[in-house]
């Protein structure tokens, strides 16, 4: 998608602090971190929202990748949170599927 900032990051035409990349996914630091570790994991393919896909393999891989990156970032044992904001009430602001991986501090529950 031409106007999508995350597609541009996936293509490399917009820079980001990348922590992981393969053929299907790229993971990078959030520009406005909400925790000491705040990584966004995205499929390179433009899928607007979680509710726009039933691709079990892709979604499964994304979650497993979150575990791997949590380990790489040193937050696996202490704990981490994965969040996929979907649509307006959840606060989705970028219409390209992305998983937030947050850690490095104690998380409150319920979330805001
Ligand atoms: P959402 O609110 O849609 O769940 O999350 C979008 C996230 O993308 C926000 O946490 C925001 O800080 C992050 N973000 C928006 N634009 C950019 C950007 O250009 N680069 C990076 N690294 N993160 C971005
Ligand atoms: Zn996109």
XYZ file of N, CA and C and ligand atoms in Angstrom:
361
model
N 0.852 -1.216 0.000
C 0.000 0.000 0.000
C 0.873 1.247 0.000
N 0.657 2.110 -0.955
C 1.550 3.249 -1.173
C 1.647 4.219 0.005
N 0.486 4.499 0.623
C 0.474 5.537 1.661
C 0.703 4.988 3.061
N 0.962 3.720 3.188
C 1.022 3.097 4.515
C 2.442 3.201 5.086
N 2.558 3.844 6.237
C 3.874 4.054 6.848
C 4.556 2.723 7.185
N 3.776 1.729 7.629
C 4.398 0.446 7.989
C 4.824 -0.336 6.748
N 4.094 -0.198 5.637
C 4.580 -0.790 4.374
C 5.910 -0.152 3.980
N 6.019 1.154 4.209
C 7.266 1.853 3.866
C 8.419 1.364 4.749
N 8.136 1.139 6.029
C 9.175 0.588 6.916
C 9.549 -0.817 6.444
N 8.537 -1.614 6.073
C 8.799 -2.995 5.611
C 9.673 -3.003 4.360
N 9.481 -2.001 3.490
C 10.258 -1.909 2.240
C 11.622 -1.264 2.449
N 11.761 -0.581 3.600
C 13.027 0.100 3.881
C 13.073 1.533 3.394
N 11.954 2.039 2.878
C 11.967 3.426 2.378
C 11.749 4.440 3.501
N 11.271 3.979 4.657
C 11.246 4.805 5.873
C 12.076 4.055 6.910
N 12.926 4.782 7.610
C 13.838 4.087 8.525
C 13.172 3.789 9.866
N 13.656 2.753 10.496
C 13.184 2.354 11.821
C 14.324 1.600 12.485
N 14.256 1.518 13.826
C 15.277 0.761 14.562
C 14.856 -0.703 14.571
N 15.335 -1.420 13.563
C 14.889 -2.804 13.336
C 15.615 -3.759 14.279
N 14.850 -4.660 14.904
C 15.464 -5.657 15.796
C 15.398 -7.065 15.200
N 14.550 -7.244 14.180
C 14.414 -8.568 13.568
C 13.808 -8.387 12.174
N 14.247 -9.235 11.247
C 13.625 -9.211 9.915
C 13.794 -10.578 9.263
N 12.731 -11.038 8.602
C 12.842 -12.200 7.713
C 11.979 -11.907 6.483
N 11.688 -12.938 5.675
C 10.940 -12.692 4.432
C 9.520 -12.191 4.693
N 8.965 -12.613 5.807
C 7.539 -12.353 6.063
C 7.254 -11.246 7.075
N 8.194 -11.028 8.017
C 7.957 -10.103 9.130
C 9.125 -9.146 9.315
N 8.782 -8.008 9.941
C 9.847 -7.110 10.409
C 9.415 -6.594 11.786
N 10.382 -6.425 12.675
C 10.099 -5.938 14.034
C 11.031 -4.772 14.317
N 10.483 -3.727 14.931
C 11.264 -2.500 15.153
C 10.744 -1.783 16.395
N 11.587 -0.892 16.932
C 11.206 -0.126 18.125
C 10.089 0.856 17.802
N 9.102 0.930 18.681
C 8.039 1.933 18.539
C 8.658 3.325 18.691
N 8.202 4.256 17.870
C 8.748 5.626 17.885
C 8.367 6.374 19.171
N 7.304 5.915 19.823
C 6.811 6.573 21.048
C 6.604 5.500 22.127
N 7.718 4.988 22.680
C 7.621 3.800 23.539
C 6.816 4.019 24.815
N 6.002 3.040 25.142
C 5.165 3.090 26.340
C 5.733 2.219 27.465
N 6.896 1.674 27.253
C 7.572 0.830 28.245
C 9.043 0.801 27.851
N 9.936 0.399 28.782
C 11.364 0.348 28.435
C 11.634 -0.487 27.174
N 10.878 -1.564 26.995
C 10.929 -2.312 25.733
C 9.560 -2.187 25.070
N 9.535 -1.630 23.882
C 8.271 -1.506 23.130
C 8.591 -1.720 21.658
N 8.313 -2.932 21.221
C 8.631 -3.361 19.857
C 7.330 -3.578 19.094
N 7.324 -3.196 17.836
C 6.191 -3.499 16.955
C 6.607 -4.617 16.010
N 5.771 -5.634 15.913
C 6.015 -6.752 14.995
C 4.934 -6.694 13.925
N 5.349 -6.626 12.671
C 4.367 -6.512 11.583
C 4.651 -7.540 10.489
N 3.578 -8.016 9.837
C 3.808 -8.771 8.599
C 4.186 -7.780 7.509
N 5.043 -8.185 6.590
C 5.397 -7.277 5.491
C 4.213 -7.061 4.552
N 3.373 -8.077 4.453
C 2.154 -7.987 3.643
C 1.193 -6.992 4.299
N 0.559 -6.151 3.502
C -0.383 -5.171 4.064
C -1.718 -5.836 4.400
N -1.913 -6.068 5.686
C -3.203 -6.530 6.216
C -3.655 -5.407 7.144
N -4.792 -4.753 6.893
C -5.124 -3.562 7.687
C -5.323 -3.839 9.181
N -6.136 -4.858 9.493
C -6.517 -5.063 10.905
C -6.519 -6.558 11.220
N -6.459 -6.870 12.505
C -6.522 -8.279 12.923
C -7.761 -8.964 12.355
N -8.881 -8.240 12.330
C -10.137 -8.834 11.878
C -10.195 -9.001 10.360
N -9.148 -8.598 9.652
C -9.134 -8.756 8.196
C -8.436 -10.031 7.747
N -7.982 -10.849 8.672
C -7.280 -12.068 8.257
C -7.745 -13.290 9.037
N -7.724 -14.418 8.340
C -7.926 -15.706 9.007
C -6.722 -16.593 8.722
N -5.609 -15.944 8.429
C -4.396 -16.677 8.090
C -3.747 -17.205 9.382
N -4.096 -18.440 9.706
C -3.648 -19.028 10.985
C -2.136 -19.145 11.042
N -1.553 -19.474 9.915
C -0.108 -19.661 9.910
C 0.601 -18.332 10.196
N 0.146 -17.292 9.531
C 0.766 -15.971 9.732
C 0.571 -15.499 11.177
N -0.651 -15.632 11.687
C -0.924 -15.163 13.055
C -0.157 -15.991 14.077
N -0.081 -17.286 13.841
C 0.682 -18.155 14.747
C 2.154 -17.788 14.746
N 2.681 -17.550 13.558
C 4.101 -17.179 13.458
C 4.370 -15.853 14.170
N 3.426 -14.928 14.053
C 3.611 -13.616 14.706
C 3.727 -13.765 16.216
N 2.892 -14.623 16.792
C 2.931 -14.826 18.248
C 4.214 -15.524 18.670
N 4.633 -16.509 17.896
C 5.862 -17.228 18.236
C 7.070 -16.296 18.105
N 6.994 -15.417 17.102
C 8.052 -14.424 16.928
C 8.103 -13.470 18.132
N 6.941 -13.132 18.671
C 6.911 -12.275 19.869
C 7.689 -12.940 20.997
N 7.529 -14.228 21.180
C 8.296 -14.939 22.210
C 9.790 -14.847 21.947
N 10.154 -15.055 20.687
C 11.586 -15.045 20.343
C 12.194 -13.663 20.572
N 11.443 -12.630 20.193
C 11.974 -11.267 20.361
C 11.985 -10.889 21.844
N 10.994 -11.357 22.602
C 11.000 -11.124 24.057
C 12.278 -11.710 24.662
N 12.643 -12.895 24.207
C 13.872 -13.521 24.711
C 15.085 -12.672 24.313
N 15.111 -12.282 23.044
C 16.231 -11.473 22.529
C 16.369 -10.147 23.286
N 15.226 -9.555 23.664
C 15.245 -8.256 24.357
C 15.434 -8.413 25.863
N 15.512 -9.657 26.338
C 15.802 -9.907 27.752
C 14.624 -9.721 28.692
N 13.398 -9.850 28.164
C 12.213 -9.643 29.008
C 11.386 -10.920 29.177
N 11.889 -12.025 28.642
C 11.082 -13.252 28.644
C 10.760 -13.727 30.055
N 11.772 -13.790 30.904
C 11.550 -14.343 32.241
C 10.763 -13.396 33.137
N 11.074 -12.107 33.090
C 10.357 -11.144 33.946
C 8.907 -10.969 33.503
N 8.685 -11.028 32.210
C 7.315 -10.943 31.710
C 7.137 -9.854 30.680
N 6.137 -10.048 29.859
C 5.879 -9.107 28.767
C 4.415 -9.209 28.380
N 3.997 -8.212 27.623
C 2.595 -8.176 27.183
C 2.563 -8.017 25.677
N 1.656 -8.742 25.026
C 1.435 -8.538 23.596
C 0.038 -7.958 23.411
N -0.043 -6.954 22.565
C -1.298 -6.219 22.361
C -1.502 -6.023 20.865
N -2.727 -6.266 20.411
C -3.077 -5.905 19.028
C -4.326 -5.035 19.096
N -4.136 -3.740 19.044
C -5.277 -2.823 19.051
C -6.033 -2.972 17.736
N -7.336 -3.112 17.842
C -8.144 -3.318 16.636
C -9.340 -2.377 16.634
N -9.337 -1.507 15.655
C -10.427 -0.540 15.436
C -10.442 0.567 16.493
N -11.426 1.424 16.374
C -11.413 2.721 17.055
C -11.390 2.611 18.579
N -12.264 1.827 19.163
C -12.347 1.779 20.624
C -11.058 1.270 21.263
N -10.337 0.457 20.556
C -9.075 -0.072 21.085
C -7.917 0.884 20.842
N -8.140 1.896 20.031
C -7.097 2.893 19.789
C -6.173 2.569 18.632
N -6.646 1.758 17.673
C -5.787 1.485 16.509
C -5.622 2.764 15.684
N -4.384 3.165 15.481
C -4.124 4.404 14.731
C -3.456 4.144 13.389
N -2.825 2.990 13.237
C -2.166 2.652 11.965
C -2.864 1.427 11.390
N -3.394 1.587 10.191
C -4.150 0.491 9.581
C -3.236 -0.466 8.820
N -2.301 -1.026 9.545
C -1.459 -2.122 9.041
C -1.226 -2.995 10.267
N -1.692 -4.223 10.215
C -1.631 -5.129 11.369
C -0.274 -5.045 12.074
N -0.322 -4.836 13.389
C 0.924 -4.790 14.163
C 0.673 -5.289 15.567
N 1.636 -6.002 16.051
C 1.584 -6.540 17.415
C 2.554 -5.722 18.267
N 2.044 -5.182 19.370
C 2.914 -4.479 20.317
C 3.495 -5.507 21.282
N 4.796 -5.495 21.462
C 5.474 -6.305 22.476
C 6.041 -5.334 23.505
N 5.507 -5.410 24.723
C 5.855 -4.445 25.772
C 6.452 -5.156 26.971
N 7.492 -4.558 27.544
C 8.082 -5.161 28.735
C 9.102 -4.239 29.365
N 9.745 -4.756 30.412
C 10.769 -3.977 31.106
C 10.225 -3.193 32.281
N 8.940 -3.341 32.543
C 8.345 -2.729 33.734
C 7.108 -3.544 34.105
N 6.600 -3.293 35.310
C 5.360 -3.973 35.722
C 4.190 -3.345 34.973
N 3.343 -4.193 34.403
C 2.164 -3.738 33.650
C 0.941 -3.753 34.558
N 0.112 -2.747 34.421
C -1.129 -2.712 35.181
C -2.224 -3.536 34.505
N -3.151 -4.001 35.345
C -4.336 -4.678 34.816
C -5.525 -4.258 35.651
N -6.674 -3.898 35.118
C -6.948 -3.851 33.677
C -6.214 -2.709 32.985
N -5.977 -2.882 31.674
C -5.307 -1.829 30.903
C -6.247 -0.629 30.759
N -5.712 0.505 30.426
C -6.512 1.720 30.311
C -7.428 1.701 29.113
P -1.742 1.553 17.359
O -2.163 2.764 18.139
O -2.257 1.594 15.939
O -2.026 0.250 18.031
O -0.164 1.625 17.323
C 0.562 2.357 16.392
C 1.945 2.528 16.978
O 2.821 2.889 15.941
C 2.033 3.628 18.053
O 2.511 3.046 19.257
C 3.010 4.635 17.444
O 3.870 5.203 18.409
C 3.766 3.793 16.437
N 4.242 4.528 15.277
C 3.525 5.397 14.511
N 4.270 5.853 13.492
C 5.489 5.261 13.616
C 6.691 5.362 12.851
O 6.789 6.064 11.849
N 7.742 4.610 13.270
C 7.667 3.797 14.388
N 8.767 3.122 14.722
N 6.552 3.689 15.124
C 5.466 4.421 14.744
Zn 0.776 -1.362 5.085
